[in-house]
mmCIF file of C-alpha atoms and ligand atoms in Angstrom:
data_model
loop_
_atom_site.group_PDB
_atom_site.id
_atom_site.type_symbol
_atom_site.label_atom_id
_atom_site.label_comp_id
_atom_site.label_asym_id
_atom_site.label_seq_id
_atom_site.Cartn_x
_atom_site.Cartn_y
_atom_site.Cartn_z
ATOM 1 C CA MET A 1 -24.844 2.148 4.544
ATOM 2 C CA LYS A 2 -23.066 5.482 4.064
ATOM 3 C CA LYS A 3 -21.529 5.897 0.586
ATOM 4 C CA VAL A 4 -17.816 6.593 0.519
ATOM 5 C CA ASN A 5 -15.179 8.077 -1.778
ATOM 6 C CA VAL A 6 -12.583 5.482 -2.616
ATOM 7 C CA ALA A 7 -9.085 5.648 -4.131
ATOM 8 C CA ILE A 8 -7.027 2.707 -5.399
ATOM 9 C CA VAL A 9 -3.265 3.315 -5.529
ATOM 10 C CA GLY A 10 -1.691 0.837 -7.949
ATOM 11 C CA ALA A 11 -4.967 0.546 -9.853
ATOM 12 C CA THR A 12 -3.242 -0.667 -13.030
ATOM 13 C CA GLY A 13 -1.475 -3.531 -11.235
ATOM 14 C CA ALA A 14 -2.331 -7.194 -10.659
ATOM 15 C CA VAL A 15 -3.987 -6.571 -7.270
ATOM 16 C CA GLY A 16 -5.315 -3.039 -7.909
ATOM 17 C CA THR A 17 -7.340 -4.276 -10.878
ATOM 18 C CA LYS A 18 -8.922 -6.955 -8.686
ATOM 19 C CA ILE A 19 -9.738 -4.431 -5.941
ATOM 20 C CA LEU A 20 -11.781 -2.442 -8.452
ATOM 21 C CA GLU A 21 -13.476 -5.636 -9.667
ATOM 22 C CA LYS A 22 -14.376 -6.708 -6.119
ATOM 23 C CA LEU A 23 -15.702 -3.261 -5.133
ATOM 24 C CA LEU A 24 -18.052 -3.328 -8.122
ATOM 25 C CA GLU A 25 -19.011 -7.001 -7.819
ATOM 26 C CA ARG A 26 -19.825 -6.762 -4.095
ATOM 27 C CA ASP A 27 -21.855 -3.549 -4.431
ATOM 28 C CA PHE A 28 -19.512 -1.763 -2.085
ATOM 29 C CA PRO A 29 -21.207 1.535 -1.189
ATOM 30 C CA VAL A 30 -19.106 3.862 -3.351
ATOM 31 C CA GLN A 31 -19.818 7.510 -3.978
ATOM 32 C CA SER A 32 -16.806 7.796 -6.274
ATOM 33 C CA ILE A 33 -13.761 5.746 -7.277
ATOM 34 C CA LYS A 34 -10.406 7.339 -8.120
ATOM 35 C CA LEU A 35 -7.813 5.178 -9.873
ATOM 36 C CA LEU A 36 -4.222 6.116 -9.102
ATOM 37 C CA ALA A 37 -0.921 4.809 -10.435
ATOM 38 C CA SER A 38 2.440 6.204 -11.531
ATOM 39 C CA LYS A 39 2.932 9.137 -13.885
ATOM 40 C CA ARG A 40 3.473 6.568 -16.694
ATOM 41 C CA SER A 41 -0.160 5.470 -16.553
ATOM 42 C CA ALA A 42 -1.774 8.884 -16.090
ATOM 43 C CA GLY A 43 -4.517 9.289 -18.686
ATOM 44 C CA THR A 44 -4.969 5.530 -19.265
ATOM 45 C CA GLU A 45 -8.614 4.557 -19.576
ATOM 46 C CA ILE A 46 -9.934 1.569 -17.612
ATOM 47 C CA THR A 47 -13.433 0.254 -18.242
ATOM 48 C CA ALA A 48 -15.136 -1.723 -15.475
ATOM 49 C CA GLY A 49 -18.762 -2.305 -14.497
ATOM 50 C CA GLY A 50 -19.939 -0.215 -17.447
ATOM 51 C CA HIS A 51 -17.936 2.851 -16.304
ATOM 52 C CA ASN A 52 -14.879 4.466 -17.850
ATOM 53 C CA TYR A 53 -12.249 5.558 -15.379
ATOM 54 C CA ILE A 54 -9.217 7.696 -16.186
ATOM 55 C CA VAL A 55 -6.080 6.774 -14.239
ATOM 56 C CA GLU A 56 -4.385 9.670 -12.449
ATOM 57 C CA GLU A 57 -0.845 10.120 -11.182
ATOM 58 C CA THR A 58 -0.543 9.615 -7.408
ATOM 59 C CA VAL A 59 0.252 12.914 -5.681
ATOM 60 C CA PRO A 60 -0.498 14.083 -2.115
ATOM 61 C CA GLU A 61 -3.555 16.049 -3.284
ATOM 62 C CA SER A 62 -5.020 12.827 -4.754
ATOM 63 C CA PHE A 63 -6.271 11.986 -1.262
ATOM 64 C CA ASP A 64 -8.277 15.157 -0.615
ATOM 65 C CA GLY A 65 -11.889 14.123 -0.016
ATOM 66 C CA ILE A 66 -11.064 10.388 -0.020
ATOM 67 C CA ASP A 67 -12.623 8.248 2.738
ATOM 68 C CA ILE A 68 -10.919 4.920 2.015
ATOM 69 C CA ALA A 69 -7.646 4.486 0.105
ATOM 70 C CA PHE A 70 -6.514 1.017 -0.935
ATOM 71 C CA PHE A 71 -2.753 0.850 -1.508
ATOM 72 C CA SER A 72 -1.153 -1.812 -3.695
ATOM 73 C CA ALA A 73 1.755 -0.164 -5.488
ATOM 74 C CA GLY A 74 4.686 -1.504 -3.460
ATOM 75 C CA GLY A 75 6.030 -0.691 -0.007
ATOM 76 C CA SER A 76 7.937 2.435 -0.997
ATOM 77 C CA ILE A 77 4.785 4.070 -2.417
ATOM 78 C CA SER A 78 2.877 3.225 0.770
ATOM 79 C CA GLU A 79 5.674 4.709 2.852
ATOM 80 C CA LYS A 80 5.592 7.831 0.710
ATOM 81 C CA PHE A 81 1.823 8.427 0.596
ATOM 82 C CA ALA A 82 -0.057 6.484 3.308
ATOM 83 C CA HIS A 83 0.508 8.965 6.146
ATOM 84 C CA GLU A 84 -0.268 11.809 3.752
ATOM 85 C CA ALA A 85 -3.568 10.135 2.857
ATOM 86 C CA VAL A 86 -4.446 9.722 6.551
ATOM 87 C CA LYS A 87 -3.544 13.377 7.206
ATOM 88 C CA ARG A 88 -6.019 14.341 4.504
ATOM 89 C CA GLY A 89 -8.798 12.305 6.134
ATOM 90 C CA ALA A 90 -8.610 8.874 4.499
ATOM 91 C CA VAL A 91 -8.435 5.447 6.117
ATOM 92 C CA VAL A 92 -5.669 3.498 4.371
ATOM 93 C CA ILE A 93 -5.931 -0.246 3.725
ATOM 94 C CA ASP A 94 -2.418 -1.195 2.757
ATOM 95 C CA ASN A 95 -1.590 -4.310 0.773
ATOM 96 C CA THR A 96 2.164 -3.978 1.115
ATOM 97 C CA SER A 97 4.467 -5.104 3.899
ATOM 98 C CA ALA A 98 5.347 -1.477 4.805
ATOM 99 C CA PHE A 99 3.442 -1.354 8.116
ATOM 100 C CA ARG A 100 2.401 -4.930 8.800
ATOM 101 C CA MET A 101 4.652 -5.488 11.775
ATOM 102 C CA THR A 102 4.255 -1.977 13.233
ATOM 103 C CA GLU A 103 2.792 -2.644 16.656
ATOM 104 C CA GLN A 104 -0.011 -0.066 16.654
ATOM 105 C CA ILE A 105 -1.146 -0.923 13.118
ATOM 106 C CA PRO A 106 -3.767 -3.670 12.901
ATOM 107 C CA LEU A 107 -3.014 -6.609 10.598
ATOM 108 C CA VAL A 108 -6.403 -8.002 9.743
ATOM 109 C CA VAL A 109 -8.144 -11.014 8.266
ATOM 110 C CA PRO A 110 -11.812 -10.321 9.067
ATOM 111 C CA GLU A 111 -12.708 -14.003 9.681
ATOM 112 C CA VAL A 112 -9.904 -14.194 12.255
ATOM 113 C CA ASN A 113 -9.330 -10.879 14.055
ATOM 114 C CA ALA A 114 -11.880 -8.246 12.981
ATOM 115 C CA ASP A 115 -11.682 -6.929 16.584
ATOM 116 C CA ALA A 116 -8.168 -5.652 15.866
ATOM 117 C CA LEU A 117 -9.789 -2.885 13.774
ATOM 118 C CA ASN A 118 -11.141 -1.214 16.904
ATOM 119 C CA GLY A 119 -9.221 1.936 17.686
ATOM 120 C CA HIS A 120 -7.099 1.928 14.520
ATOM 121 C CA ALA A 121 -5.240 5.159 13.831
ATOM 122 C CA GLY A 122 -5.875 5.464 10.089
ATOM 123 C CA ILE A 123 -3.710 2.728 8.571
ATOM 124 C CA ILE A 124 -4.740 -0.928 8.450
ATOM 125 C CA SER A 125 -2.466 -3.560 6.969
ATOM 126 C CA ASN A 126 -3.618 -6.388 4.768
ATOM 127 C CA PRO A 127 -1.419 -9.438 5.473
ATOM 128 C CA ASN A 128 0.805 -11.288 3.030
ATOM 129 C CA CYS A 129 -1.180 -13.441 0.562
ATOM 130 C CA SER A 130 0.200 -16.798 1.752
ATOM 131 C CA THR A 131 -0.464 -15.880 5.363
ATOM 132 C CA ILE A 132 -4.094 -14.871 4.769
ATOM 133 C CA GLN A 133 -5.181 -18.175 3.250
ATOM 134 C CA MET A 134 -3.366 -20.191 5.915
ATOM 135 C CA VAL A 135 -4.789 -18.331 8.927
ATOM 136 C CA THR A 136 -8.299 -18.309 7.431
ATOM 137 C CA ALA A 137 -8.215 -22.110 7.253
ATOM 138 C CA LEU A 138 -6.490 -22.632 10.599
ATOM 139 C CA GLN A 139 -8.625 -20.209 12.639
ATOM 140 C CA PRO A 140 -11.566 -22.600 13.280
ATOM 141 C CA ILE A 141 -9.103 -25.334 14.310
ATOM 142 C CA ARG A 142 -7.154 -23.018 16.572
ATOM 143 C CA GLU A 143 -10.313 -21.607 18.147
ATOM 144 C CA LYS A 144 -11.726 -25.035 19.035
ATOM 145 C CA LEU A 145 -8.684 -27.225 19.611
ATOM 146 C CA GLY A 146 -5.771 -24.851 20.156
ATOM 147 C CA LEU A 147 -2.675 -24.745 17.967
ATOM 148 C CA ASN A 148 0.914 -25.292 19.087
ATOM 149 C CA ARG A 149 2.885 -25.585 15.896
ATOM 150 C CA ILE A 150 2.757 -24.818 12.163
ATOM 151 C CA ILE A 151 5.279 -25.941 9.543
ATOM 152 C CA VAL A 152 4.322 -24.694 6.102
ATOM 153 C CA SER A 153 5.779 -25.130 2.614
ATOM 154 C CA THR A 154 4.272 -22.943 -0.075
ATOM 155 C CA TYR A 155 3.888 -23.405 -3.822
ATOM 156 C CA GLN A 156 3.268 -19.832 -4.939
ATOM 157 C CA ALA A 157 1.980 -18.381 -8.189
ATOM 158 C CA VAL A 158 3.859 -15.755 -10.184
ATOM 159 C CA SER A 159 1.015 -13.213 -10.011
ATOM 160 C CA GLY A 160 2.051 -12.674 -6.392
ATOM 161 C CA ALA A 161 5.124 -10.943 -7.818
ATOM 162 C CA GLY A 162 3.032 -8.582 -9.972
ATOM 163 C CA SER A 163 2.027 -8.329 -13.607
ATOM 164 C CA GLU A 164 5.638 -8.248 -14.868
ATOM 165 C CA ALA A 165 6.191 -11.715 -13.395
ATOM 166 C CA ILE A 166 3.086 -13.039 -15.194
ATOM 167 C CA ASP A 167 4.492 -11.649 -18.450
ATOM 168 C CA GLU A 168 7.844 -13.259 -17.697
ATOM 169 C CA LEU A 169 6.293 -16.719 -17.226
ATOM 170 C CA GLU A 170 4.333 -16.362 -20.477
ATOM 171 C CA ASN A 171 7.365 -15.139 -22.423
ATOM 172 C CA GLN A 172 9.621 -17.868 -21.049
ATOM 173 C CA SER A 173 7.035 -20.547 -21.849
ATOM 174 C CA ASN A 174 7.002 -19.312 -25.474
ATOM 175 C CA GLN A 175 10.797 -19.148 -25.553
ATOM 176 C CA PHE A 176 10.961 -22.718 -24.186
ATOM 177 C CA THR A 177 8.552 -24.171 -26.766
ATOM 178 C CA LYS A 178 10.375 -22.353 -29.567
ATOM 179 C CA ARG A 179 13.696 -23.637 -28.211
ATOM 180 C CA SER A 180 14.970 -20.055 -28.080
ATOM 181 C CA GLU A 181 17.055 -18.495 -25.328
ATOM 182 C CA ILE A 182 15.140 -18.086 -22.061
ATOM 183 C CA LYS A 183 15.379 -14.568 -20.664
ATOM 184 C CA ALA A 184 15.018 -14.139 -16.895
ATOM 185 C CA GLU A 185 14.866 -10.581 -15.562
ATOM 186 C CA ILE A 186 12.188 -10.428 -12.875
ATOM 187 C CA LEU A 187 12.153 -13.541 -10.670
ATOM 188 C CA PRO A 188 12.988 -14.463 -7.976
ATOM 189 C CA SER A 189 12.741 -10.709 -7.378
ATOM 190 C CA ALA A 190 13.448 -7.716 -9.576
ATOM 191 C CA SER A 191 16.140 -6.402 -7.213
ATOM 192 C CA ALA A 192 17.954 -9.766 -6.897
ATOM 193 C CA GLU A 193 21.520 -10.086 -8.160
ATOM 194 C CA ARG A 194 20.701 -13.244 -10.122
ATOM 195 C CA HIS A 195 17.558 -14.106 -12.000
ATOM 196 C CA TYR A 196 16.373 -17.621 -12.830
ATOM 197 C CA PRO A 197 13.777 -18.902 -15.287
ATOM 198 C CA ILE A 198 10.432 -19.672 -13.667
ATOM 199 C CA ALA A 199 8.973 -21.566 -16.654
ATOM 200 C CA PHE A 200 9.287 -25.332 -16.053
ATOM 201 C CA ASN A 201 11.120 -24.612 -12.805
ATOM 202 C CA ALA A 202 10.635 -24.187 -9.044
ATOM 203 C CA ILE A 203 12.500 -21.358 -7.293
ATOM 204 C CA PRO A 204 12.999 -21.699 -3.523
ATOM 205 C CA GLN A 205 13.379 -17.955 -3.073
ATOM 206 C CA ILE A 206 10.600 -15.392 -2.732
ATOM 207 C CA ASP A 207 11.902 -11.912 -1.867
ATOM 208 C CA SER A 208 15.440 -11.480 -0.519
ATOM 209 C CA PHE A 209 17.335 -13.448 2.138
ATOM 210 C CA ASP A 210 17.682 -12.409 5.745
ATOM 211 C CA SER A 211 20.913 -13.155 7.625
ATOM 212 C CA SER A 212 19.051 -16.076 9.275
ATOM 213 C CA GLY A 213 18.905 -17.891 5.907
ATOM 214 C CA TYR A 214 15.127 -17.442 5.679
ATOM 215 C CA THR A 215 13.648 -15.277 2.941
ATOM 216 C CA LEU A 216 11.594 -12.195 3.803
ATOM 217 C CA GLU A 217 8.486 -13.982 2.468
ATOM 218 C CA GLU A 218 9.104 -16.847 4.908
ATOM 219 C CA LEU A 219 9.654 -14.425 7.785
ATOM 220 C CA LYS A 220 6.458 -12.577 6.829
ATOM 221 C CA MET A 221 4.486 -15.821 7.119
ATOM 222 C CA MET A 222 6.092 -16.630 10.473
ATOM 223 C CA ASN A 223 5.753 -13.184 12.063
ATOM 224 C CA GLU A 224 2.400 -12.163 10.585
ATOM 225 C CA THR A 225 0.733 -15.428 11.619
ATOM 226 C CA LYS A 226 1.741 -14.836 15.244
ATOM 227 C CA LYS A 227 0.503 -11.223 15.121
ATOM 228 C CA ILE A 228 -2.865 -12.081 13.529
ATOM 229 C CA PHE A 229 -3.490 -14.926 15.980
ATOM 230 C CA GLY A 230 -2.242 -12.730 18.843
ATOM 231 C CA ASP A 231 -0.012 -15.617 19.927
ATOM 232 C CA PRO A 232 3.712 -14.789 20.067
ATOM 233 C CA GLU A 233 4.422 -18.250 21.531
ATOM 234 C CA LEU A 234 3.001 -20.108 18.507
ATOM 235 C CA SER A 235 5.736 -22.066 16.742
ATOM 236 C CA VAL A 236 5.668 -21.238 13.013
ATOM 237 C CA SER A 237 8.248 -21.981 10.348
ATOM 238 C CA ALA A 238 7.959 -21.616 6.588
ATOM 239 C CA THR A 239 9.614 -22.513 3.293
ATOM 240 C CA CYS A 240 8.328 -20.473 0.354
ATOM 241 C CA VAL A 241 8.734 -21.626 -3.241
ATOM 242 C CA ARG A 242 7.686 -19.973 -6.516
ATOM 243 C CA LEU A 243 6.147 -22.230 -9.162
ATOM 244 C CA PRO A 244 5.164 -21.672 -12.809
ATOM 245 C CA VAL A 245 1.490 -21.190 -11.890
ATOM 246 C CA VAL A 246 -0.141 -17.910 -12.935
ATOM 247 C CA THR A 247 -2.627 -17.522 -10.097
ATOM 248 C CA GLY A 248 -3.430 -19.489 -6.935
ATOM 249 C CA HIS A 249 -1.076 -20.237 -4.061
ATOM 250 C CA SER A 250 -0.922 -23.775 -2.655
ATOM 251 C CA GLU A 251 0.407 -24.724 0.760
ATOM 252 C CA SER A 252 1.353 -27.956 2.435
ATOM 253 C CA VAL A 253 0.671 -27.224 6.083
ATOM 254 C CA TYR A 254 1.641 -29.418 9.040
ATOM 255 C CA ILE A 255 0.009 -28.514 12.354
ATOM 256 C CA GLU A 256 0.070 -29.752 15.909
ATOM 257 C CA VAL A 257 -3.235 -28.985 17.616
ATOM 258 C CA GLY A 258 -3.604 -28.297 21.334
ATOM 259 C CA GLN A 259 -4.881 -31.775 22.283
ATOM 260 C CA ASP A 260 -4.264 -35.434 21.441
ATOM 261 C CA GLY A 261 -6.840 -37.812 20.009
ATOM 262 C CA VAL A 262 -8.526 -35.393 17.585
ATOM 263 C CA THR A 263 -9.891 -37.130 14.483
ATOM 264 C CA VAL A 264 -9.761 -36.142 10.815
ATOM 265 C CA LYS A 265 -13.575 -36.033 10.874
ATOM 266 C CA GLU A 266 -13.489 -33.391 13.628
ATOM 267 C CA LEU A 267 -11.225 -31.221 11.463
ATOM 268 C CA HIS A 268 -13.490 -31.785 8.452
ATOM 269 C CA ASP A 269 -16.525 -30.691 10.472
ATOM 270 C CA LEU A 270 -14.792 -27.599 11.837
ATOM 271 C CA LEU A 271 -13.583 -26.551 8.387
ATOM 272 C CA THR A 272 -16.901 -27.307 6.681
ATOM 273 C CA ASN A 273 -18.619 -24.814 8.990
ATOM 274 C CA ALA A 274 -15.915 -22.146 8.799
ATOM 275 C CA PRO A 275 -16.630 -18.839 7.041
ATOM 276 C CA GLY A 276 -14.828 -18.437 3.721
ATOM 277 C CA VAL A 277 -13.538 -22.038 3.712
ATOM 278 C CA VAL A 278 -14.527 -24.908 1.391
ATOM 279 C CA VAL A 279 -13.439 -28.480 2.101
ATOM 280 C CA GLN A 280 -12.491 -30.442 -1.012
ATOM 281 C CA ASP A 281 -11.271 -33.707 0.403
ATOM 282 C CA ASP A 282 -12.246 -37.103 -0.954
ATOM 283 C CA PRO A 283 -9.350 -39.297 -2.047
ATOM 284 C CA SER A 284 -11.790 -41.923 -3.402
ATOM 285 C CA LYS A 285 -12.914 -39.337 -5.972
ATOM 286 C CA GLN A 286 -9.490 -37.722 -6.409
ATOM 287 C CA LEU A 287 -11.010 -34.595 -4.887
ATOM 288 C CA TYR A 288 -8.489 -32.069 -3.604
ATOM 289 C CA PRO A 289 -7.874 -28.337 -4.140
ATOM 290 C CA MET A 290 -5.761 -27.137 -7.060
ATOM 291 C CA PRO A 291 -4.761 -23.592 -8.005
ATOM 292 C CA LEU A 292 -6.126 -23.841 -11.547
ATOM 293 C CA PHE A 293 -9.617 -24.369 -10.127
ATOM 294 C CA ALA A 294 -9.274 -21.880 -7.257
ATOM 295 C CA GLU A 295 -8.483 -19.008 -9.629
ATOM 296 C CA GLY A 296 -11.292 -16.442 -9.686
ATOM 297 C CA LYS A 297 -12.914 -17.879 -6.530
ATOM 298 C CA ASP A 298 -13.247 -16.071 -3.221
ATOM 299 C CA GLU A 299 -12.873 -19.062 -0.912
ATOM 300 C CA VAL A 300 -9.951 -20.820 0.726
ATOM 301 C CA PHE A 301 -9.995 -24.495 -0.296
ATOM 302 C CA VAL A 302 -8.728 -27.231 2.028
ATOM 303 C CA GLY A 303 -8.076 -30.901 1.302
ATOM 304 C CA ARG A 304 -5.698 -33.840 1.839
ATOM 305 C CA ILE A 305 -6.467 -33.685 5.566
ATOM 306 C CA ARG A 306 -4.490 -36.481 7.220
ATOM 307 C CA LYS A 307 -3.448 -37.425 10.709
ATOM 308 C CA ASP A 308 0.282 -37.692 11.304
ATOM 309 C CA PRO A 309 0.825 -41.353 12.205
ATOM 310 C CA GLU A 310 3.946 -40.350 14.159
ATOM 311 C CA HIS A 311 2.484 -37.590 16.360
ATOM 312 C CA PRO A 312 -0.710 -37.749 18.465
ATOM 313 C CA ALA A 313 -1.667 -34.111 17.752
ATOM 314 C CA GLY A 314 -0.193 -33.753 14.230
ATOM 315 C CA PHE A 315 -2.129 -33.225 10.983
ATOM 316 C CA HIS A 316 -1.308 -32.404 7.381
ATOM 317 C CA LEU A 317 -3.484 -30.145 5.241
ATOM 318 C CA TRP A 318 -3.318 -28.815 1.684
ATOM 319 C CA ILE A 319 -4.597 -25.235 1.452
ATOM 320 C CA VAL A 320 -5.210 -23.408 -1.852
ATOM 321 C CA SER A 321 -6.633 -19.990 -2.658
ATOM 322 C CA ASP A 322 -6.566 -17.262 -5.299
ATOM 323 C CA ASN A 323 -3.672 -15.107 -4.077
ATOM 324 C CA LEU A 324 -5.041 -12.004 -5.813
ATOM 325 C CA LEU A 325 -8.505 -12.382 -4.236
ATOM 326 C CA LYS A 326 -8.654 -13.719 -0.650
ATOM 327 C CA GLY A 327 -4.873 -13.276 -0.561
ATOM 328 C CA ALA A 328 -5.109 -9.585 -1.452
ATOM 329 C CA ALA A 329 -8.003 -7.686 -3.084
ATOM 330 C CA LEU A 330 -10.943 -9.500 -1.500
ATOM 331 C CA ASN A 331 -9.446 -9.392 2.001
ATOM 332 C CA SER A 332 -8.817 -5.638 1.602
ATOM 333 C CA VAL A 333 -12.393 -5.016 0.494
ATOM 334 C CA GLN A 334 -13.681 -7.189 3.366
ATOM 335 C CA ILE A 335 -11.647 -5.038 5.777
ATOM 336 C CA ALA A 336 -13.315 -1.929 4.311
ATOM 337 C CA GLU A 337 -16.759 -3.573 4.582
ATOM 338 C CA THR A 338 -16.079 -4.460 8.223
ATOM 339 C CA LEU A 339 -15.079 -0.837 8.923
ATOM 340 C CA LEU A 340 -18.343 0.415 7.481
ATOM 341 C CA THR A 341 -20.646 -1.949 9.413
HETATM 342 P P1 A2P B 401 2.027 1.813 -13.275
HETATM 343 O O1 A2P B 401 1.189 0.877 -14.105
HETATM 344 O O2 A2P B 401 1.776 3.238 -13.608
HETATM 345 O O3 A2P B 401 3.488 1.439 -13.234
HETATM 346 P P2 A2P B 401 2.065 -4.836 -10.061
HETATM 347 O O4 A2P B 401 1.993 -5.199 -8.608
HETATM 348 O O5 A2P B 401 1.145 -5.612 -10.914
HETATM 349 O O6 A2P B 401 3.480 -4.832 -10.560
HETATM 350 O O7 A2P B 401 1.568 -3.310 -10.152
HETATM 351 C C1 A2P B 401 2.200 -2.265 -9.480
HETATM 352 C C2 A2P B 401 1.272 -1.058 -9.408
HETATM 353 O O8 A2P B 401 1.968 -0.020 -8.718
HETATM 354 C C3 A2P B 401 0.888 -0.489 -10.769
HETATM 355 O O9 A2P B 401 -0.435 -0.015 -10.727
HETATM 356 C C4 A2P B 401 1.879 0.646 -10.928
HETATM 357 O O10 A2P B 401 1.445 1.670 -11.767
HETATM 358 C C5 A2P B 401 1.893 1.164 -9.491
HETATM 359 N N1 A2P B 401 3.051 2.036 -9.293
HETATM 360 C C6 A2P B 401 4.335 1.800 -9.597
HETATM 361 N N2 A2P B 401 5.106 2.887 -9.317
HETATM 362 C C7 A2P B 401 4.271 3.823 -8.815
HETATM 363 C C8 A2P B 401 4.432 5.160 -8.340
HETATM 364 N N3 A2P B 401 5.625 5.758 -8.332
HETATM 365 N N4 A2P B 401 3.327 5.835 -7.913
HETATM 366 C C9 A2P B 401 2.120 5.239 -7.919
HETATM 367 N N5 A2P B 401 1.896 3.980 -8.374
HETATM 368 C C10 A2P B 401 2.951 3.280 -8.800
#
């Protein structure tokens, strides 16, 4: 496989760090790796895989000679630099929501719609973390049985909001145990008017509200799922909640498949044979997925598979995955691997 020059924008962040880890761990064919961040981090040394890397400030010239640029520094940085990177010859794999719903830009989960990469024009979007794990698990079901409806409630980890949110959970947990004042400055989102403690709490707001009453995170799940599945008629609705979990998103997913009379065993069999999916489902052994045990793992874990007693095509599933890996860094690296094969 041809070796490529890679850049990671946001290399000091929660996802950027994992992209570097995954590139090294998976023996991605790199010629060189350039770590980019803001001016604040320029000169910072990062050691990984026995190499020392010096972080550089992101400027337009950073992308000269780069073949693949991973972006994970927030939507405004992608908007500022992604087209510039493409102009200078790079393919951009963007982890932000900046271009996800742009019609000509592919939104890709390789297990689901690798074909969408054909004919890309330089920018490829990596979907929202909660969406990736859900569509990865639902794809084998949809392919075989059809899918008419999804109702999802998420239980999302703070690392999805970046490293400052992880720090906030840790600080608030210390403040709580010391009975001192709890300071909330980051969640539900840094730009929000009000901030609430996440420690020992559940916040039913991820990102800001749309005039419809849904949050942008919920709308991302609804719109991105339809785009990835290529099915604008699919009925999808979401409620997204932040929990005091560091890493690993969980989702309670209700689906209506395309035919009546399907059994739980059929779903088990489909999921057991699906790429990137692990079934953990045995109530007699209290076996079900949990974020604490999904952290650091590449797979999407599925359990609690039950038939809806009130609907002939309805099922409930519990889907858990590491939001920084399959939900972000791993999926991005898999997109790059697919491009190179
Ligand atoms: P920096 O560490 O220099 O602020 P997270 O998602 O964990 O919050 O990380 C955000 C990432 O985005 C960090 O790597 C951060 O770098 C990077 N970033 C923030 N602002 C900029 C910017 N203006 N240019 C490039 N990278 C940025």
